[in-house]
Tab-separated table of C-alpha atoms (C1' of nucleotides) in Angstrom:
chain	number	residue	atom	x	y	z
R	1	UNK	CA	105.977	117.509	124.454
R	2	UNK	CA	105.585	114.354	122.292
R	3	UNK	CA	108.705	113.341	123.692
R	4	UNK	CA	106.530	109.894	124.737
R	5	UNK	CA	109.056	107.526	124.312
R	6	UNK	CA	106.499	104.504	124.803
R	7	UNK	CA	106.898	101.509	123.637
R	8	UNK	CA	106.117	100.475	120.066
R	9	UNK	CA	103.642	97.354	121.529
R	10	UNK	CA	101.767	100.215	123.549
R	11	UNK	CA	101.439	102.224	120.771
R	12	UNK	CA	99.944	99.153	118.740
R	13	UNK	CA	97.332	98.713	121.345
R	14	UNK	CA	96.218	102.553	121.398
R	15	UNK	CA	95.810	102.054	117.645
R	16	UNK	CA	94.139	99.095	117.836
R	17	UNK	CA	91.537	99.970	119.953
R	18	UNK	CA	90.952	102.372	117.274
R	19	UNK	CA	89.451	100.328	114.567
R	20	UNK	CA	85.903	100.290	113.976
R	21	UNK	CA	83.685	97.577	115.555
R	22	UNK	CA	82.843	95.459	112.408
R	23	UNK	CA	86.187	96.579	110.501
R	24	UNK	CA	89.565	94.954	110.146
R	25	UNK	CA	92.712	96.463	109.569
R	26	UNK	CA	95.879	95.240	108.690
R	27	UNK	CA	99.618	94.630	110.172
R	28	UNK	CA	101.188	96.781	108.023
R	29	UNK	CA	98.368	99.459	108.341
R	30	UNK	CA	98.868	99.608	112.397
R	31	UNK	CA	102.623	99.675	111.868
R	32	UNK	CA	102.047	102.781	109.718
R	33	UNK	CA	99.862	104.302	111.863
R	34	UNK	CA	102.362	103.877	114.903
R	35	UNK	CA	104.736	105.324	112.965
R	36	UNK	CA	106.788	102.317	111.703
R	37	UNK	CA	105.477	101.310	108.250
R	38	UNK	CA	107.921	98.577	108.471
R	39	UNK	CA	107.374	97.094	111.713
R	40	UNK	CA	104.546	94.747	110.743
R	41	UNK	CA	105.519	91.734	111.930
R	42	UNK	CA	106.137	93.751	115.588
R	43	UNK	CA	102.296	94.429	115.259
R	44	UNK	CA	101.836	91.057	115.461
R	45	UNK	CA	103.688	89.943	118.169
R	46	UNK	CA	102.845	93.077	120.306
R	47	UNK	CA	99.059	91.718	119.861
R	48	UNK	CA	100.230	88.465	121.176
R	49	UNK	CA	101.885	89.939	123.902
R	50	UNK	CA	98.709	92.602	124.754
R	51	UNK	CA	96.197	90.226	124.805
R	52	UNK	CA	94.485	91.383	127.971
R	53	UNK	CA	91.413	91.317	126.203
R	54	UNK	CA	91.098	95.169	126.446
R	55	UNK	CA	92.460	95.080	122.633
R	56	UNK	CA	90.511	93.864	119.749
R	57	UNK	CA	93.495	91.525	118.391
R	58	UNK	CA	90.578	89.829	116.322
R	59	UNK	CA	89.754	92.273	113.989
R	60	UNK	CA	94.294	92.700	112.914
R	61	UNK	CA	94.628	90.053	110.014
R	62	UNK	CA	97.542	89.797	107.129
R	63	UNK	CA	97.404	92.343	104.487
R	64	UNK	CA	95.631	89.996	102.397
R	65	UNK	CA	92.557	89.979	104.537
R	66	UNK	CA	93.968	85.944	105.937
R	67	UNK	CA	93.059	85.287	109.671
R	68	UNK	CA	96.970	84.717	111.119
R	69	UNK	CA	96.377	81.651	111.824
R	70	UNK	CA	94.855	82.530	115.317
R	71	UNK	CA	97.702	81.243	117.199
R	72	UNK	CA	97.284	83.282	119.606
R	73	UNK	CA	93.569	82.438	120.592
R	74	UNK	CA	91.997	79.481	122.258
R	75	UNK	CA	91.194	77.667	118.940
R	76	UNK	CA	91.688	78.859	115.485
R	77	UNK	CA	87.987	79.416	114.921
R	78	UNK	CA	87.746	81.347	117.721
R	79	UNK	CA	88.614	84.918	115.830
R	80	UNK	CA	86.415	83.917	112.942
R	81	UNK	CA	83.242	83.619	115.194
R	82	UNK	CA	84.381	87.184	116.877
R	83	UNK	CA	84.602	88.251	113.892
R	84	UNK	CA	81.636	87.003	112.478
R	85	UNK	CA	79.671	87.960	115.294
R	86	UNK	CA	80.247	91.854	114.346
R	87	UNK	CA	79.252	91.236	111.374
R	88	UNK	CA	82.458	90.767	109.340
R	89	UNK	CA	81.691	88.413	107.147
R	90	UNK	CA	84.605	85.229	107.157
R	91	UNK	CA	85.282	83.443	103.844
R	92	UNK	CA	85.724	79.770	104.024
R	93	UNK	CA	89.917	80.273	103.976
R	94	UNK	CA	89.489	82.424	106.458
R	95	UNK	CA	89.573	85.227	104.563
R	96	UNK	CA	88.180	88.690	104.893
R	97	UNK	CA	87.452	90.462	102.029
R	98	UNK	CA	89.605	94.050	102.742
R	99	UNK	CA	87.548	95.747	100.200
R	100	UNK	CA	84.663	95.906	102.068
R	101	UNK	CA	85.665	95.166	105.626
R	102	UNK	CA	88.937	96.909	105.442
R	103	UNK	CA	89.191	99.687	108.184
R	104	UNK	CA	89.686	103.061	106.109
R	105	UNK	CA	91.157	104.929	108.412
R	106	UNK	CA	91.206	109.332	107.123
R	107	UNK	CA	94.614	111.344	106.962
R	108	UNK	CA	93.372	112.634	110.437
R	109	UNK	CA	93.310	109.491	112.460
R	110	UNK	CA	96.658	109.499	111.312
R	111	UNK	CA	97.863	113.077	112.103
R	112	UNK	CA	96.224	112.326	115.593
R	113	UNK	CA	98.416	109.331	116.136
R	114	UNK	CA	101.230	110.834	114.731
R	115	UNK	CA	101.049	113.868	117.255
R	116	UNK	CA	100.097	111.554	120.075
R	117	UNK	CA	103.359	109.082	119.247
R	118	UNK	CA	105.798	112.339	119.031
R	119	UNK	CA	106.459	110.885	115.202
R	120	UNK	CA	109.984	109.782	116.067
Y	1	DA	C1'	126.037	93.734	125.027
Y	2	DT	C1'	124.785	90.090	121.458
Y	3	DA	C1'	121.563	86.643	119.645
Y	4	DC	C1'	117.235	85.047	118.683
Y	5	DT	C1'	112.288	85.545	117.957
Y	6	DG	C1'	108.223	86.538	115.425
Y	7	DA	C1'	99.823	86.832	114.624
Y	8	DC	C1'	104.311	90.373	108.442
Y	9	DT	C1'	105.296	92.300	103.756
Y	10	DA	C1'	107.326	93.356	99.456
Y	11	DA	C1'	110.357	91.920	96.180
Y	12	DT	C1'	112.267	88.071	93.430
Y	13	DC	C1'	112.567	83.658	91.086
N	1	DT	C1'	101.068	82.876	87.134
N	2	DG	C1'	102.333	81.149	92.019
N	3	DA	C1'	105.886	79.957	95.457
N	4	DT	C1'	110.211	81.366	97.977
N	5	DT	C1'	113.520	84.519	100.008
N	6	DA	C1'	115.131	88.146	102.310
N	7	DG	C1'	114.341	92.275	104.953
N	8	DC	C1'	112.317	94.256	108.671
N	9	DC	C1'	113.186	95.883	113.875
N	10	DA	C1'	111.508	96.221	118.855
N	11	DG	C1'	111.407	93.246	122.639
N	12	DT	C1'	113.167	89.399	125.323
N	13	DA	C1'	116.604	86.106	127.145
DNA sequence: ATACTGACTAATC
DNA sequence: TGATTAGCCAGTA
């Protein structure tokens, strides 16, 4: 039992496909939530690497609600219209505002992924 | 095994 | 007040 020792990008896809269509949530939030507050930047490139399209990678921005940059995507607008398109609204620096469009996940999303990863 | 990478973040200056 | 620096750590070469 939760002796899963899966890999920390597998675990950021299982969380991503978590968040809300129309919400965003942040690097640092889907580090926490796999169990690695401090692995952040690992979020990031795990996304990269997961892109199979079976991930929403568009809707994982900076923790001050900044598109990153969209290197990974076709074009750089290409997140914002995804985005836009669920009805997350896009400021003109790319910029989400968190406050409203922030994903606010409850304690029990996180107990769930915290039994599911094994909490190492 | 060691070195380098990287879609980040928090702490400093 | 904003800009820079350093820390972070799993995965890959």
């Amino acid at each position: 039992m939760t002796g899963q020792k899966m890999d920390f990008y597998e675990r950021v896809g299982i969380v991503c496909r978590r968040i809300p269509y129309g919400k965003v949530a942040t690097y640092g939030q889907i580090a926490m939530l796999c169990g690695k507050p401090n692995n952040s930047r690992q979020v990031g490139y795990a996304l990269n690497r997961s892109l199979s399209g079976e991930v929403p990678a568009h809707r994982v921005v900076n923790h001050k609600g900044y598109l990153s940059g969209a290197s990974a995507f076709f074009d750089s607008g290409m997140q914002r219209r995804m985005l836009e398109s669920e009805g997350v609204q896009v400021g003109e620096e790319n910029r989400v505002e968190l406050k409203v469009f922030g994903w606010r996940h409850t304690l029990e999303d996180a107990l769930e992924f915290r039994r599911l990863f094994g909490d190492e």
